[in-house]
Short mmCIF file of C-alpha atoms and ligand atoms in Angstrom, two decimals:
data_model
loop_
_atom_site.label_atom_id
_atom_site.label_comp_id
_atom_site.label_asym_id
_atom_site.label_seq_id
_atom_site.Cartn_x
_atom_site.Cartn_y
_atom_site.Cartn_z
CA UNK A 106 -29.84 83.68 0.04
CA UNK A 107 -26.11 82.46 -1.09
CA UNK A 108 -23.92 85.61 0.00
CA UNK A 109 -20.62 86.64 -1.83
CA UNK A 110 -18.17 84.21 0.34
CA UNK A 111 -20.60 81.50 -0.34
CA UNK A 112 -20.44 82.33 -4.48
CA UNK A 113 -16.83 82.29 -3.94
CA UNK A 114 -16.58 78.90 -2.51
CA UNK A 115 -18.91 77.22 -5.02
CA UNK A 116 -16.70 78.04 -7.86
CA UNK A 117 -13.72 79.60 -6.53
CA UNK A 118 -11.59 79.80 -9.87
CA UNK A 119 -14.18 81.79 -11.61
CA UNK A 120 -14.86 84.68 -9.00
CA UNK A 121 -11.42 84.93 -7.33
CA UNK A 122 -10.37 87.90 -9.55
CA UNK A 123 -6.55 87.00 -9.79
CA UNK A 124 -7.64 83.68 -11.37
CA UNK A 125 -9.83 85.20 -13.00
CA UNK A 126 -9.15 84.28 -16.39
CA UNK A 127 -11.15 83.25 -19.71
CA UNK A 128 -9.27 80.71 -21.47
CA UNK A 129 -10.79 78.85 -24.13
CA UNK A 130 -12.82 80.03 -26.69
CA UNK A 131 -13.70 83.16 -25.09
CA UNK A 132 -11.19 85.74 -24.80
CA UNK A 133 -9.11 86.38 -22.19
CA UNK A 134 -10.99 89.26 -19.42
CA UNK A 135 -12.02 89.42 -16.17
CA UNK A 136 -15.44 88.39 -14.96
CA UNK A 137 -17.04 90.81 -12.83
CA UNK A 138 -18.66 90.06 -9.37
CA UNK A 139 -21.89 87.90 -9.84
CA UNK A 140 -23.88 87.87 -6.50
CA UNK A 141 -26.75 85.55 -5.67
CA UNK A 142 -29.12 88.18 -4.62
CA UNK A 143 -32.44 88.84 -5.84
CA UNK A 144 -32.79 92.14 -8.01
CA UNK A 145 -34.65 93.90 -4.67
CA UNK A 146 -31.44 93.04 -2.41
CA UNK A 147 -29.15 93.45 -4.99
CA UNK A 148 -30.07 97.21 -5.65
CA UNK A 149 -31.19 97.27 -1.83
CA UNK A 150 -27.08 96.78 -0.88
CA UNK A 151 -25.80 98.57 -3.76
CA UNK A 152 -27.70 102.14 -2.37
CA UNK A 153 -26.92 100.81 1.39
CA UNK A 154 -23.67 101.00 0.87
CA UNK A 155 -23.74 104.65 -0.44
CA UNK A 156 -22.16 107.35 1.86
CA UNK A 157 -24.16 109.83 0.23
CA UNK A 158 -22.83 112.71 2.08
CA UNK A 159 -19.25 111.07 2.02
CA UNK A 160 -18.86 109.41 -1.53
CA UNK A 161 -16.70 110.30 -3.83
CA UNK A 162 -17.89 112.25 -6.50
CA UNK A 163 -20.13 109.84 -9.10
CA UNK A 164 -19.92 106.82 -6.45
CA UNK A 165 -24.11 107.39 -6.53
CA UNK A 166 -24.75 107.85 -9.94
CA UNK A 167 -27.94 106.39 -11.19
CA UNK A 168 -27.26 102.56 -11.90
CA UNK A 169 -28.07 99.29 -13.15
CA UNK A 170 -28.35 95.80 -11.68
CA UNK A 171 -28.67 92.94 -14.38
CA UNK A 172 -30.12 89.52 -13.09
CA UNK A 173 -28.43 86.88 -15.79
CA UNK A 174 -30.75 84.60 -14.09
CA UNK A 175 -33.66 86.31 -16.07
CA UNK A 176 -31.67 85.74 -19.33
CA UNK A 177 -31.00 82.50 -18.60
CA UNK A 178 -34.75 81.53 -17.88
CA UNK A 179 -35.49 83.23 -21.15
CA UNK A 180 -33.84 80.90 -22.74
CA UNK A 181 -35.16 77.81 -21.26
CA UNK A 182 -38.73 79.60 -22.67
CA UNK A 183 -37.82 80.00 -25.87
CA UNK A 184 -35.84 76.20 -26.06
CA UNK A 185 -39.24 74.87 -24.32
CA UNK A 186 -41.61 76.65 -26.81
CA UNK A 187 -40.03 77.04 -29.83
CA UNK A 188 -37.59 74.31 -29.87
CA UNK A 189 -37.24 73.99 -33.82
CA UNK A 190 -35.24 77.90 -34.11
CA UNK A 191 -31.98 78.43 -33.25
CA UNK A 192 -32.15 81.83 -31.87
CA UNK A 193 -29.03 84.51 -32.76
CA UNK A 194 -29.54 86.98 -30.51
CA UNK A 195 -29.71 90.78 -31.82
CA UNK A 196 -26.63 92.42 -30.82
CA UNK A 197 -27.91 95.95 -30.73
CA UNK A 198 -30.39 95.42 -28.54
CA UNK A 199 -27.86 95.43 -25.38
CA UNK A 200 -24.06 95.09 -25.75
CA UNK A 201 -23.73 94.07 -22.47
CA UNK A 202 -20.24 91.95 -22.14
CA UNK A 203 -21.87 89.31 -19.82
CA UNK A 204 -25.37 88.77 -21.50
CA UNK A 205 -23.24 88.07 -24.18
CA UNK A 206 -20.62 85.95 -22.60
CA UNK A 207 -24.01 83.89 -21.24
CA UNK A 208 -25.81 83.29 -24.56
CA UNK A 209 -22.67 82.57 -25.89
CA UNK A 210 -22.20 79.73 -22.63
CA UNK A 211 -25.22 78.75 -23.93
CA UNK A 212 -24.85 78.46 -27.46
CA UNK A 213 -26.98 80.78 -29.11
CA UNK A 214 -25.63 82.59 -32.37
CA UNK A 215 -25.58 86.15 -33.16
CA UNK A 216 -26.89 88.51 -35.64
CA UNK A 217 -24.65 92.04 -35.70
CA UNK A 218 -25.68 95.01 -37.87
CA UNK A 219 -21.58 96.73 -38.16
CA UNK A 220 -18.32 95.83 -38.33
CA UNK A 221 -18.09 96.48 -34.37
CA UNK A 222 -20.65 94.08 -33.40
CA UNK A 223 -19.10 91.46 -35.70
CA UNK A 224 -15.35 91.80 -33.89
CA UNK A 225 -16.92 92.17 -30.64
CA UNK A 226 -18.85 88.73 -30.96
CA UNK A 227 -15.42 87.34 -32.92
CA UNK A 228 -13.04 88.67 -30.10
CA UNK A 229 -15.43 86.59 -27.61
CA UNK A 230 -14.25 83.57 -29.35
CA UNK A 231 -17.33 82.58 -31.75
CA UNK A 232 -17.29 80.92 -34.91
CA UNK A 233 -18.04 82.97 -38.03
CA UNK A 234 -21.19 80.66 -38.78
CA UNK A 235 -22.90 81.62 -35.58
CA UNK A 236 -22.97 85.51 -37.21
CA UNK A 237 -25.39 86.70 -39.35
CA UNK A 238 -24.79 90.21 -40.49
CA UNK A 239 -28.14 91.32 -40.61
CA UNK A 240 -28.28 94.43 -42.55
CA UNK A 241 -29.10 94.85 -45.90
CA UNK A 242 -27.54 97.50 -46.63
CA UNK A 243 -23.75 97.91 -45.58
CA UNK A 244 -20.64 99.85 -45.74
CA UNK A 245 -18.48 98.44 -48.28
CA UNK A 246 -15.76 98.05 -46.14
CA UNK A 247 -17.81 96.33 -43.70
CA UNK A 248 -18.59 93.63 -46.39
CA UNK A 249 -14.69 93.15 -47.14
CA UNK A 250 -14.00 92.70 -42.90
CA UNK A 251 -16.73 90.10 -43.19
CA UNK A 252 -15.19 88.24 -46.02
CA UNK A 253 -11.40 88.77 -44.37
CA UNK A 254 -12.92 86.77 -40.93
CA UNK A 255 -15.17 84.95 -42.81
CA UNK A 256 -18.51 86.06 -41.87
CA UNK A 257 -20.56 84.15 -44.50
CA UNK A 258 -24.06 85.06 -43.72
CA UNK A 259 -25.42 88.04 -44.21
CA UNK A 260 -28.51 89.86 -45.93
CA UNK A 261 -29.55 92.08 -48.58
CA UNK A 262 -33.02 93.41 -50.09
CA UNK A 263 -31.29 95.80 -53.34
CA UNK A 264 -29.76 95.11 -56.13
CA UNK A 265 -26.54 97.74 -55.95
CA UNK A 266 -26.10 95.09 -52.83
CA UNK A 267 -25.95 92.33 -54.41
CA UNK A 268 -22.87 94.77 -57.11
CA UNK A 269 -21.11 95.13 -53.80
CA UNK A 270 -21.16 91.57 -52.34
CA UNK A 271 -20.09 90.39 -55.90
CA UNK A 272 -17.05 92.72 -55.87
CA UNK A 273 -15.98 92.06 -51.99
CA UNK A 274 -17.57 88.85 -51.06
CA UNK A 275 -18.64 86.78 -54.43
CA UNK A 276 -18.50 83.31 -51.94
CA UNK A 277 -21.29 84.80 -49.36
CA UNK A 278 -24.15 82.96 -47.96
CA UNK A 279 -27.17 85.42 -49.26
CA UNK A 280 -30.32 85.64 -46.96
CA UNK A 281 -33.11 87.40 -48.95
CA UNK A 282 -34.74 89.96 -46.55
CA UNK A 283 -38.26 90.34 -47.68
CA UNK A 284 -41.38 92.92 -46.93
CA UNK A 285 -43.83 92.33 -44.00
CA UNK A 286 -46.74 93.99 -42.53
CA UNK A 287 -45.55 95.90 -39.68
CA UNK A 288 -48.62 97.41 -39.22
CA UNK A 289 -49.10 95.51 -35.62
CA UNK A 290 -45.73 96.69 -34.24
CA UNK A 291 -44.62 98.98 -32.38
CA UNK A 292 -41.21 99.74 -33.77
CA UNK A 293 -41.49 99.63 -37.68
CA UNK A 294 -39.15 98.67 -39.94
CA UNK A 295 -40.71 97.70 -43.33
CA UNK A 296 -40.84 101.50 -43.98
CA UNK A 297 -36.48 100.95 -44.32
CA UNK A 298 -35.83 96.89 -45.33
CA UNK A 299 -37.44 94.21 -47.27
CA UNK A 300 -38.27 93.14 -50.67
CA UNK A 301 -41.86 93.17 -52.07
CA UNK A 302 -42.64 90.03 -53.32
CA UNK A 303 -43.10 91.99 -56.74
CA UNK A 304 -39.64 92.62 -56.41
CA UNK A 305 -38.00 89.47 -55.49
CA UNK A 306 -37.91 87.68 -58.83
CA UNK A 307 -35.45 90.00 -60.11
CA UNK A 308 -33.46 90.28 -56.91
CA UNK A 309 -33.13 86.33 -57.66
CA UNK A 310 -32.69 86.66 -60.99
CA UNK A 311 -29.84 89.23 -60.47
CA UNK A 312 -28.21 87.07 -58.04
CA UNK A 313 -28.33 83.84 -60.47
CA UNK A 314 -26.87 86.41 -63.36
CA UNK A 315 -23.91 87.21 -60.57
CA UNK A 316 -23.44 83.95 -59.38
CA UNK A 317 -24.37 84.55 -56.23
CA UNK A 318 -25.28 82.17 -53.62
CA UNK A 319 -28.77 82.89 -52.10
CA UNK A 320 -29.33 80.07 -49.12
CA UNK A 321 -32.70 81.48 -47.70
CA UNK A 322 -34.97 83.96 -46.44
CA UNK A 323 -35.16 86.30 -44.20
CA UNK A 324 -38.18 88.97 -42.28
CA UNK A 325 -38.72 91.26 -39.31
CA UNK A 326 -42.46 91.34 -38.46
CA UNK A 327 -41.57 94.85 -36.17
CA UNK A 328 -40.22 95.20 -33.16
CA UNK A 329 -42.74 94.94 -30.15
CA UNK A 330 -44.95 92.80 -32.41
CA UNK A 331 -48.60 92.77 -30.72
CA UNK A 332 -50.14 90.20 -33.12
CA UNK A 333 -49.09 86.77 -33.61
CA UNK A 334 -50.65 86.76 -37.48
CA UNK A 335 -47.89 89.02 -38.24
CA UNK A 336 -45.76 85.90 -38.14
CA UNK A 337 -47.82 83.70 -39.63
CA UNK A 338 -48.52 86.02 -42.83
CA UNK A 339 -44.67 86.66 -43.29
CA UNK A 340 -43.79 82.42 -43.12
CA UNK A 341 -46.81 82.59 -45.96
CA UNK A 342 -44.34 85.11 -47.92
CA UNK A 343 -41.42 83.43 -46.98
CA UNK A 344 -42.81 79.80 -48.52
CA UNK A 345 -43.31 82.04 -51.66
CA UNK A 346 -40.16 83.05 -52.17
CA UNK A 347 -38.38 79.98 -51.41
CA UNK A 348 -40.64 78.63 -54.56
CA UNK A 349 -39.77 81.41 -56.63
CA UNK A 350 -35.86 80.33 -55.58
CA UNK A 351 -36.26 76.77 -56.91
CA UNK A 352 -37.28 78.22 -60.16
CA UNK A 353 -34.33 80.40 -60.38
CA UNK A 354 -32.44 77.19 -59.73
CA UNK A 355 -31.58 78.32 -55.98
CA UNK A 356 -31.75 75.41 -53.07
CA UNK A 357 -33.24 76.98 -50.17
CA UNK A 358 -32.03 75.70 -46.63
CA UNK A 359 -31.98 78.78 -44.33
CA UNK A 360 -35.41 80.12 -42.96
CA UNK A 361 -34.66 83.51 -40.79
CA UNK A 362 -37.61 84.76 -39.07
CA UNK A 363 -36.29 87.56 -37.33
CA UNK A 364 -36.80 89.60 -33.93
CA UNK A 365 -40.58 91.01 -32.52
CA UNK A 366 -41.05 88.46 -29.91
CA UNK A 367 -42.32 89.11 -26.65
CA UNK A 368 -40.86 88.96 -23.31
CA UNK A 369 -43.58 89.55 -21.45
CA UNK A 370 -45.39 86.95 -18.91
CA UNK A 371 -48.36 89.35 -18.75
CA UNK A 372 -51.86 88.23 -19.60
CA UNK A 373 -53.39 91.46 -20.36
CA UNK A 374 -50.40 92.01 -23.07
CA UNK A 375 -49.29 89.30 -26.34
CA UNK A 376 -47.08 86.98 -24.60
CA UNK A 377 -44.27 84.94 -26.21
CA UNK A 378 -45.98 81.86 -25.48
CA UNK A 379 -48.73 83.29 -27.81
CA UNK A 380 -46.28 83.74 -31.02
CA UNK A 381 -44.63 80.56 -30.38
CA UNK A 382 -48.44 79.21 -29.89
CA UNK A 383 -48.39 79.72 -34.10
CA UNK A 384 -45.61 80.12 -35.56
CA UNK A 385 -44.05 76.95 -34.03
CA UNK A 386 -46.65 75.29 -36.48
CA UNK A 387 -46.93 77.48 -39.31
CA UNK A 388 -42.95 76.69 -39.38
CA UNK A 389 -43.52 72.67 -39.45
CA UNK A 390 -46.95 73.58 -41.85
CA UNK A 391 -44.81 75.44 -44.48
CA UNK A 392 -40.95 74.47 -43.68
CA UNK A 393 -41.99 70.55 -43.05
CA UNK A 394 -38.65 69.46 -44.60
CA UNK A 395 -35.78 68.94 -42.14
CA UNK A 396 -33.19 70.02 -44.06
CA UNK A 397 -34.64 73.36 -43.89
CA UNK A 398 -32.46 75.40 -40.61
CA UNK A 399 -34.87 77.83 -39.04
CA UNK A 400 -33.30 80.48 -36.86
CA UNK A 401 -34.21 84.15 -35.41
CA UNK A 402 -32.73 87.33 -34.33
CA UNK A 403 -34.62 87.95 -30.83
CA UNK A 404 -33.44 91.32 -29.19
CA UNK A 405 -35.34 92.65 -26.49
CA UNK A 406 -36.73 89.17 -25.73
CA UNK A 407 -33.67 88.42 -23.75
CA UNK A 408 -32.47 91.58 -22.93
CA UNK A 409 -35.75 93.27 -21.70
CA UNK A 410 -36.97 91.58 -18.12
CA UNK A 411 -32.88 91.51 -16.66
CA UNK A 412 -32.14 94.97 -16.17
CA UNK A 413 -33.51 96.92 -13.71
CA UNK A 414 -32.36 100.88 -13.44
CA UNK A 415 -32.18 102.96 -10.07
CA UNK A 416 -31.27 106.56 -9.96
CA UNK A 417 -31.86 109.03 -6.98
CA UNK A 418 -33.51 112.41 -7.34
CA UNK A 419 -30.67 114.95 -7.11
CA UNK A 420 -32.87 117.92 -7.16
CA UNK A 421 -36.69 119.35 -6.96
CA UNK A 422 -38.65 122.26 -7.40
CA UNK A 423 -41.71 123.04 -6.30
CA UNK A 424 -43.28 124.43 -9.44
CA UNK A 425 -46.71 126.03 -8.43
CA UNK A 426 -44.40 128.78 -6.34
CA UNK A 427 -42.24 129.23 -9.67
CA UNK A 428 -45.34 129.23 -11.81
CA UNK A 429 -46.41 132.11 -10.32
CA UNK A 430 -44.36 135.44 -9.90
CA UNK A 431 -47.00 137.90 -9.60
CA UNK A 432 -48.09 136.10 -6.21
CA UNK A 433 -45.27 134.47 -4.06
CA UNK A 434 -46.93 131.99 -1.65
CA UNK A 435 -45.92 131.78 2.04
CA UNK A 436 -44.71 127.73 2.61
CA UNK A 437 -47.60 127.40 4.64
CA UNK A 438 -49.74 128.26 1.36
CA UNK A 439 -47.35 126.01 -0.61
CA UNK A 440 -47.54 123.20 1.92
CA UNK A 441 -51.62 123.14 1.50
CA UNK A 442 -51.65 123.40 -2.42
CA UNK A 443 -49.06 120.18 -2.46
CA UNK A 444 -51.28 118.27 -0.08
CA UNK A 445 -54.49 119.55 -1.92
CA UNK A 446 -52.79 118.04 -5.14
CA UNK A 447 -53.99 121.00 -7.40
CA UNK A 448 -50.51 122.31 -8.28
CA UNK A 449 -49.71 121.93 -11.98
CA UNK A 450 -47.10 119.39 -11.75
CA UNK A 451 -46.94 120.08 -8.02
CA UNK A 452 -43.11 118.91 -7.92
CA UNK A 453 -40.43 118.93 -10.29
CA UNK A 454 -37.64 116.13 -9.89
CA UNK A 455 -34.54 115.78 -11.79
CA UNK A 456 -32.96 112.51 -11.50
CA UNK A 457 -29.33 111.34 -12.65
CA UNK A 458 -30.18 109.24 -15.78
CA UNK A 459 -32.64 110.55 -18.61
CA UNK A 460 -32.97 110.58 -22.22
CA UNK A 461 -29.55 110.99 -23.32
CA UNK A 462 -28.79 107.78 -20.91
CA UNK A 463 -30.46 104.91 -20.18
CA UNK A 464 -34.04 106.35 -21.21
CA UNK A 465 -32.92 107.05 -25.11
CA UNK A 466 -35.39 103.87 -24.93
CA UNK A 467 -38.52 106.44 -25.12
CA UNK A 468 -37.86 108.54 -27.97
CA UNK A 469 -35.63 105.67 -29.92
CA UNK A 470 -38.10 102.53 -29.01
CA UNK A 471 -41.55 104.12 -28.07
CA UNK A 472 -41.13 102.83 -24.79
CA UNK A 473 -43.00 103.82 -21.73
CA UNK A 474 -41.16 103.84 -18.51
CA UNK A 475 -42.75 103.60 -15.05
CA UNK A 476 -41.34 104.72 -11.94
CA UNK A 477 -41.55 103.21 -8.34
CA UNK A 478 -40.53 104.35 -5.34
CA UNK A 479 -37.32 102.45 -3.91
CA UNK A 480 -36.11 104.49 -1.27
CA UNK A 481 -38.05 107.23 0.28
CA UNK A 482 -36.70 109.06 3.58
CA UNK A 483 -34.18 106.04 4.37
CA UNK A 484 -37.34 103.59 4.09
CA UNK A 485 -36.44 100.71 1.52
CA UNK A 486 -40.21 99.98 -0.88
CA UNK A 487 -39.15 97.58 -3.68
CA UNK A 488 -42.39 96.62 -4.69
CA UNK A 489 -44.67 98.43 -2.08
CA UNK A 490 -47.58 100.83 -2.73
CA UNK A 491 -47.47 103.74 -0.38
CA UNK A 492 -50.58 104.75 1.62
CA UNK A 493 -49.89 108.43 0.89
CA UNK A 494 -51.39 111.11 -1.25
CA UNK A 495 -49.79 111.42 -4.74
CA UNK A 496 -49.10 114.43 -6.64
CA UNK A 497 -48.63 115.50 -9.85
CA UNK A 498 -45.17 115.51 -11.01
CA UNK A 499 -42.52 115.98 -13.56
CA UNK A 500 -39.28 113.83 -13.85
CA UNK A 501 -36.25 115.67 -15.75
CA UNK A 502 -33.29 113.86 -16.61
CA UNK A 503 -29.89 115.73 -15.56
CA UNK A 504 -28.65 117.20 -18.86
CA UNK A 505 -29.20 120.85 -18.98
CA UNK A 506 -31.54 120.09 -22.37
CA UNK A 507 -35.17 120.70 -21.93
CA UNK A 508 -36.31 117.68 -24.09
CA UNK A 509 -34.42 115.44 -20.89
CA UNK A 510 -37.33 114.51 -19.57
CA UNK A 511 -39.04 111.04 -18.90
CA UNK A 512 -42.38 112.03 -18.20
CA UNK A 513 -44.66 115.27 -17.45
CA UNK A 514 -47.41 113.16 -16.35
CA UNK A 515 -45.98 111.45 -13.32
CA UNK A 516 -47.95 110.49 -9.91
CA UNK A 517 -46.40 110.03 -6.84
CA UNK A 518 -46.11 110.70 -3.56
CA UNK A 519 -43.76 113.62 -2.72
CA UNK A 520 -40.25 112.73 -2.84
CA UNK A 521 -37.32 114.53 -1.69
CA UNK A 522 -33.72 114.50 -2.84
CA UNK A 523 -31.48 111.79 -1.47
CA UNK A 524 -34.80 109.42 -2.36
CA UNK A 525 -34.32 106.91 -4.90
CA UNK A 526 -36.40 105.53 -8.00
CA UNK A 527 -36.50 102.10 -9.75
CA UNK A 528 -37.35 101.28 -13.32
CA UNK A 529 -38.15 97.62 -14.35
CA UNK A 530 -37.70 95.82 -17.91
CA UNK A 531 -34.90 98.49 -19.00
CA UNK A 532 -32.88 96.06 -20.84
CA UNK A 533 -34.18 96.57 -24.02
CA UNK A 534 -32.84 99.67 -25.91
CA UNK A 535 -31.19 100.97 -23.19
CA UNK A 536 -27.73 100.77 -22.35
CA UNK A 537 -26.50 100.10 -26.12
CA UNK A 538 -27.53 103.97 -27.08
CA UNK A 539 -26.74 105.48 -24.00
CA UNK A 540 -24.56 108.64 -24.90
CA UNK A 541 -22.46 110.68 -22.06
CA UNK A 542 -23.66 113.83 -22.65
CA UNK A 543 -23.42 117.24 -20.83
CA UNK A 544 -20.39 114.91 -19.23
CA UNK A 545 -22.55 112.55 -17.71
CA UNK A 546 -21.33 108.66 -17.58
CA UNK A 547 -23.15 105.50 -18.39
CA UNK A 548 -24.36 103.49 -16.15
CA UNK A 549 -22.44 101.04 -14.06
CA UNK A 550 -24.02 97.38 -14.13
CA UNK A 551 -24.03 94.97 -11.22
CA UNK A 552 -24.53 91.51 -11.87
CA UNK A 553 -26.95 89.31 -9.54
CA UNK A 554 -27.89 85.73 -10.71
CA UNK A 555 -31.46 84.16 -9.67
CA UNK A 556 -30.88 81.41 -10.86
CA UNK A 557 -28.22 79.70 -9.54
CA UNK A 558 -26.96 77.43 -12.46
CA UNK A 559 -25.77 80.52 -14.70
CA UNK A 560 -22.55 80.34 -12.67
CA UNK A 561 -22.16 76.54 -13.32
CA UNK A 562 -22.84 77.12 -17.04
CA UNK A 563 -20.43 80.33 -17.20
CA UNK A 564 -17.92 78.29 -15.32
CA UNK A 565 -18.20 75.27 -17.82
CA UNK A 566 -17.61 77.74 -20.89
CA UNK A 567 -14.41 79.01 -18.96
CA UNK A 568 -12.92 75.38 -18.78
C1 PLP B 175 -32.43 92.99 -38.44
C2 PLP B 175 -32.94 92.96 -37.04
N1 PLP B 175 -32.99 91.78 -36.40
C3 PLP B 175 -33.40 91.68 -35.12
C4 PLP B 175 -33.80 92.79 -34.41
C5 PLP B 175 -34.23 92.61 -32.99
O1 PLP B 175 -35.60 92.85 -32.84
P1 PLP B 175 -36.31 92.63 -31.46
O2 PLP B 175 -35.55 93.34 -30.43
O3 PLP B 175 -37.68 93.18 -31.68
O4 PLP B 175 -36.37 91.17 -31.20
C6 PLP B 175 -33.80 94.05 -35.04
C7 PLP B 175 -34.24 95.23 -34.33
O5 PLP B 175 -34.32 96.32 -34.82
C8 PLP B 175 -33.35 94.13 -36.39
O6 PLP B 175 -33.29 95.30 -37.05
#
């Protein structure tokens, strides 16, 4: 384990903080620490250094640690498995500044969905062509920033879009967003975007009529795609339409197939190896020619797996003893109902991050969040199962809003506050839609790198 003074000595320029700076193409800003710890240690010394009686008001709120090493090898996947797709990573899936300054380091392009997405990537110091603005349907103003930093790419599914580009951007690069099934995802989106492919010949027509230049094609199969045919039945709609194209007199070069992937390593869920399993060849099947570019807009593929969330329980209740006014237990009574498990939740925990933080994620992205124990009565158990009876148990967020909750049907042991939970795979939907309300702040990130050549590659891009 390489500690901080170590870090510091490998590549001294980039984390002593007066020299801190990022010339090239990336703007000028300060890097923030990067340890070498694993996740466990990182969030391990982050809490142990905590004078929780002591600290300065907000010093322990709930936080995150990020481990760029994750990122980093989820990159090497996706170059490994799907070799052929240049992937332009989905902006508003986690704005983080130094996911971004990574995938940047290592060259991946970037599809934004606003006018703020498209500066921040810009101000980072990336060419217009590695931006797609990926949404078809925009705020006019937005399409006349793209055109003023010349932002070529970008989408559209409607014909009043294609009015607008004419007016503000007649020299775009068009990317035809078309319908899929979405039936086998878990976020759906077909329900907002895409073209039926009865629509699509008179999307191309109206663009020919315009003058319009339409390069390609573009789908999302669904975010949290859990079938692999998904893909393969939207690169069958995609050949379509790049036929129909040629007939309209359009020269197709630009295949876009979008985000869904999978992060996950898991057997017993669809892994990423399984998508890229077929629609690396459905791709070279239907899209043999190499003059055809084929990239994709993975989000939560890169973002999910790196951030892992702790927060501490600031408060509990033991509800049975609320429940219940006519008939106020003694503790004793209390005590043996816990241990007996038959309260109904038997505790009540609030914790400082919930659903207007960090865990938007479960009523914006379906997810479901599982908390583990990492710190119970000054004992540190990252990834241990405790030998102790579990209860029934809520988990409230801190916002005085009764919907702040991220679960009723919790099971653990019985915590206290001053004890501390961990959440894995929160990098996903997360931090980008955290809000600060009822005055609470986002979380603070702390970086940690596994893998110990993201700080020769983030040094490289700084020189
Ligand atoms: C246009 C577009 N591209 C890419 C993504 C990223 O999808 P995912 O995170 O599932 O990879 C989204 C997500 O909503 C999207 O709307």
């Amino acid at each position: 384990m390489k500690r901080q003074a170590e870090i510091d000595q490998i590549h001294p320029k980039l984390f002593a903080t007066k020299r801190n700076k990022v010339v090239d193409s990336v703007k000028k800003n300060d890097l923030p620490r990067i340890s070498m710890l694993s996740v466990e240690e990182a969030l391990k010394s982050h809490v142990l250094s905590l004078d929780i009686d002591n600290c300065e008001a907000e010093s322990d709120n709930a936080f995150i640690v990020a481990d760029l090493g994750e990122i980093y090898r989820q990159h090497l996947r996706w170059q490994t498995h799907l070799p052929r797709i240049k992937p332009f990573y989905a902006v508003k899936c986690n704005t983080d500044p130094m996911l971004l300054k990574l995938l940047i380091s290592l060259g991946t392009g970037f599809d934004c969905a606003s006018k703020t997405e498209i500066q921040t990537i810009l101000d980072m110091g990336v060419d217009p062509s590695n931006i797609i603005y990926s949404n078809p349907c925009k705020q006019e103003s937005f399409i006349r920033f793209a055109a003023e930093h010349d932002v070529k790419m970008m989408t559209f599914d409607n014909a009043d879009e294609l009015y607008k580009i004419k007016r503000f951007f007649p020299n775009a690069q068009l990317v035809i967003r078309i319908l899929t099934d979405d039936s086998k995802a878990i976020v759906k989106l077909s329900a907002k975007f895409g073209a039926s492919l009865n629509n699509t010949g008179f999307l191309l027509q109206t663009a020919r009529e315009l003058g319009l230049n339409v390069i390609g094609v573009s789908f999302h199969v669904g975010s949290g795609c859990y079938d692999e045919n998904a893909y393969v039945d939207a690169i069958n709609r995609a050949r379509f339409v790049f036929d129909q194209a040629a007939e309209f007199g359009f020269n197709f070069h630009l295949l876009n197939v979008g985000g869904g992937f999978s992060y996950s390593r898991k057997s017993d869920v669809i892994t990423f190896e399984k998508i890229a399993s077929v629609l690396g060849p459905a791709i070279d099947k239907y899209f043999s020619s190499d003059n055809i570019c084929v990239i994709a807009e993975p989000g939560r593929y890169y973002a999910a797996s790196a951030f892992t969330v702790a927060t501490h329980i600031i408060a509990r209740r033991i509800i049975h003893r609320d429940l219940d006014n006519e008939h106020v237990p003694s503790m004793d009574v209390i005590q043996n109902e816990v241990l007996a498990g038959d309260a109904h939740p038997a505790f009540m925990y609030y914790i400082n991050d919930g659903l207007y933080g960090t865990f938007n994620c479960i009523l914006f992205d379906h997810q479901i969040v599982t908390p583990k124990i990492l710190m119970k009565g000054g004992k540190f158990l990252f990834g241990e199962t405790l030998d102790e009876p579990k209860y029934n148990c809520f988990i409230w967020g801190p916002t005085c809003d009764s919907i702040d909750y991220i679960t009723k049907n919790g099971r653990l042991p019985e915590l206290l506050p001053g004890d501390w939970l961990y959440f894995e795979e929160m990098g996903a939907y997360t931090i980008s839609a955290a809000t600060k309300f009822n005055g609470f702040k986002r979380n603070k990130v702390i970086y940690t790198t596994t893998d110990p050549h993201v700080l020769a590659i983030l040094y490289d891009a700084l020189h």
